[in-house]
GROMACS .gro file of C-alpha atoms in nm:
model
   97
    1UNK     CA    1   3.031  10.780  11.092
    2UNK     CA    2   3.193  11.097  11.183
    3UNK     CA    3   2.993  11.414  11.338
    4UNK     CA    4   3.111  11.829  11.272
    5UNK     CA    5   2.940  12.093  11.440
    6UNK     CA    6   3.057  12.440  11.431
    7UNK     CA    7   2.938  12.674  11.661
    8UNK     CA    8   3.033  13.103  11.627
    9UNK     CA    9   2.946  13.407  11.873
   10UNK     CA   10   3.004  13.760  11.818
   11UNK     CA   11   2.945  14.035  12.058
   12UNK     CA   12   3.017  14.386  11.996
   13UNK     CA   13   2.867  14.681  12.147
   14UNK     CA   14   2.663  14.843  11.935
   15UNK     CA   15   2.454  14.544  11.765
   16UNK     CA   16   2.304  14.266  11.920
   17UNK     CA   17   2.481  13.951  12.031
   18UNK     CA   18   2.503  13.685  11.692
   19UNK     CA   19   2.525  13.291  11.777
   20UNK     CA   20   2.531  13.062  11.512
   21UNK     CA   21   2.559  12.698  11.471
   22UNK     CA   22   2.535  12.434  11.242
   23UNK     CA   23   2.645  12.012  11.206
   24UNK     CA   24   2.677  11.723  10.987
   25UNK     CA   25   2.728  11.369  11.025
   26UNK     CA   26   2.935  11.172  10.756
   27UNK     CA   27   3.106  10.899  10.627
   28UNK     CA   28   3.428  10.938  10.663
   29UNK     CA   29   3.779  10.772  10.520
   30UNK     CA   30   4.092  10.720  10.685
   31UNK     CA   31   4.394  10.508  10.476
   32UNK     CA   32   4.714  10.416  10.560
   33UNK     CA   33   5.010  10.315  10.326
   34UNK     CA   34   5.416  10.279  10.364
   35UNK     CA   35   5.705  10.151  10.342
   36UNK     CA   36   5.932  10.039  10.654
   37UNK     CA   37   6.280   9.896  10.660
   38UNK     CA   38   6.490   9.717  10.889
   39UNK     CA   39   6.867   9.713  11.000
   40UNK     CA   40   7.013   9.490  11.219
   41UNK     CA   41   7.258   9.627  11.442
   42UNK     CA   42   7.329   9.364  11.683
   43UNK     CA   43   7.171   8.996  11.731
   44UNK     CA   44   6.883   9.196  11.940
   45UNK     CA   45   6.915   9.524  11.864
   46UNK     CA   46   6.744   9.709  11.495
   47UNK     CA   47   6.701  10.054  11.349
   48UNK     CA   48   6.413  10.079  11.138
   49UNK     CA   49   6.322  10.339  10.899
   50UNK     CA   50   6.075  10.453  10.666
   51UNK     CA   51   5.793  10.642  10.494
   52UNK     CA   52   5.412  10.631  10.588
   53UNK     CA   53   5.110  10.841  10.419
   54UNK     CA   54   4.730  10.901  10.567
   55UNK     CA   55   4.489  10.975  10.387
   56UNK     CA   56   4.172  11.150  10.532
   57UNK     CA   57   3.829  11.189  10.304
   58UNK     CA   58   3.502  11.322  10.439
   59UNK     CA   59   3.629  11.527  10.689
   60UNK     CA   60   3.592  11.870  10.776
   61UNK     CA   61   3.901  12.095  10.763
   62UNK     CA   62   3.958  12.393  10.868
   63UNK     CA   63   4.013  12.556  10.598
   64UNK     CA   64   3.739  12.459  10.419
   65UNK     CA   65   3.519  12.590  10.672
   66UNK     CA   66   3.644  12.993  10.613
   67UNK     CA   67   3.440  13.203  10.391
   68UNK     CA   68   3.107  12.926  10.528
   69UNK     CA   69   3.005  13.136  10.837
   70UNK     CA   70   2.873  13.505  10.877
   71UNK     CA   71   2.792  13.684  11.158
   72UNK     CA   72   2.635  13.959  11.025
   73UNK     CA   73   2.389  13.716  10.844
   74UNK     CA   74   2.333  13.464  11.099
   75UNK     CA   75   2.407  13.172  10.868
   76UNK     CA   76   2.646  12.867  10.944
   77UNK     CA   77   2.770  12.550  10.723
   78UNK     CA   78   2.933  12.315  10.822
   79UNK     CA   79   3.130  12.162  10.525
   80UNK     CA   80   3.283  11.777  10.564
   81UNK     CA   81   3.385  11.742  10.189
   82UNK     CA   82   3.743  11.822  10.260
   83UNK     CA   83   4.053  11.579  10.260
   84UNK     CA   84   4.374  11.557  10.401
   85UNK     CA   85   4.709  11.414  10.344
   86UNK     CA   86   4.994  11.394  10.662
   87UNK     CA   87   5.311  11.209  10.523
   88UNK     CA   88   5.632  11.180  10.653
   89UNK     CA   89   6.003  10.992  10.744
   90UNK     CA   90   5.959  10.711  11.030
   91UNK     CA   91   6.262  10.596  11.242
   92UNK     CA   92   6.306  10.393  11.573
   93UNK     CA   93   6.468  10.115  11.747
   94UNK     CA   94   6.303   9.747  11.802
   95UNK     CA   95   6.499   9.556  12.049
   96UNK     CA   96   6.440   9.195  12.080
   97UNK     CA   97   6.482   8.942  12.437
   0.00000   0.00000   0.00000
């Protein structure tokens, strides 16, 4: 279960102070995939290297919250239908005793 709230305040000086605020709890989705290889250097020593993707669903994003809130009408949504993908190279040592 994963909770958003987004809260928003604007002041200037000629209208009255606007606060707005909403949340949402959700299910959420996180996955993990890759590949990893390994290299041995020495009878202790590796270099491993390889590829690894997330996957996020259900969450909220930021940019999938612009356009949601207005401070001149006092309305707020929160909105946790976004996704997200973060992929990249992996690298690193293992050493073995």
């Amino acid at each position: 279960m994963t909770s958003a709230a987004q809260s928003t305040s604007y002041t200037d000086f000629v209208n009255p102070d606007v606060f707005v605020r909403d949340g949402e709890e959700t299910v959420s989705f996180v996955g993990e995939t890759g590949l990893i290889a390994s290299f041995a250097l020495t009878n202790w020593l590796s270099w491993r290297a390889g590829y690894t993707f997330f996957w996020f669903g259900g969450v909220a994003t930021s940019t999938g919250q612009l356009g949601l809130t207005g401070v001149t009408t006092s309305t707020s949504v929160v909105n946790s239908n976004g996704s997200d993908c973060l992929h990249g190279v992996t690298t690193g040592l293992e050493a073995r005793w």
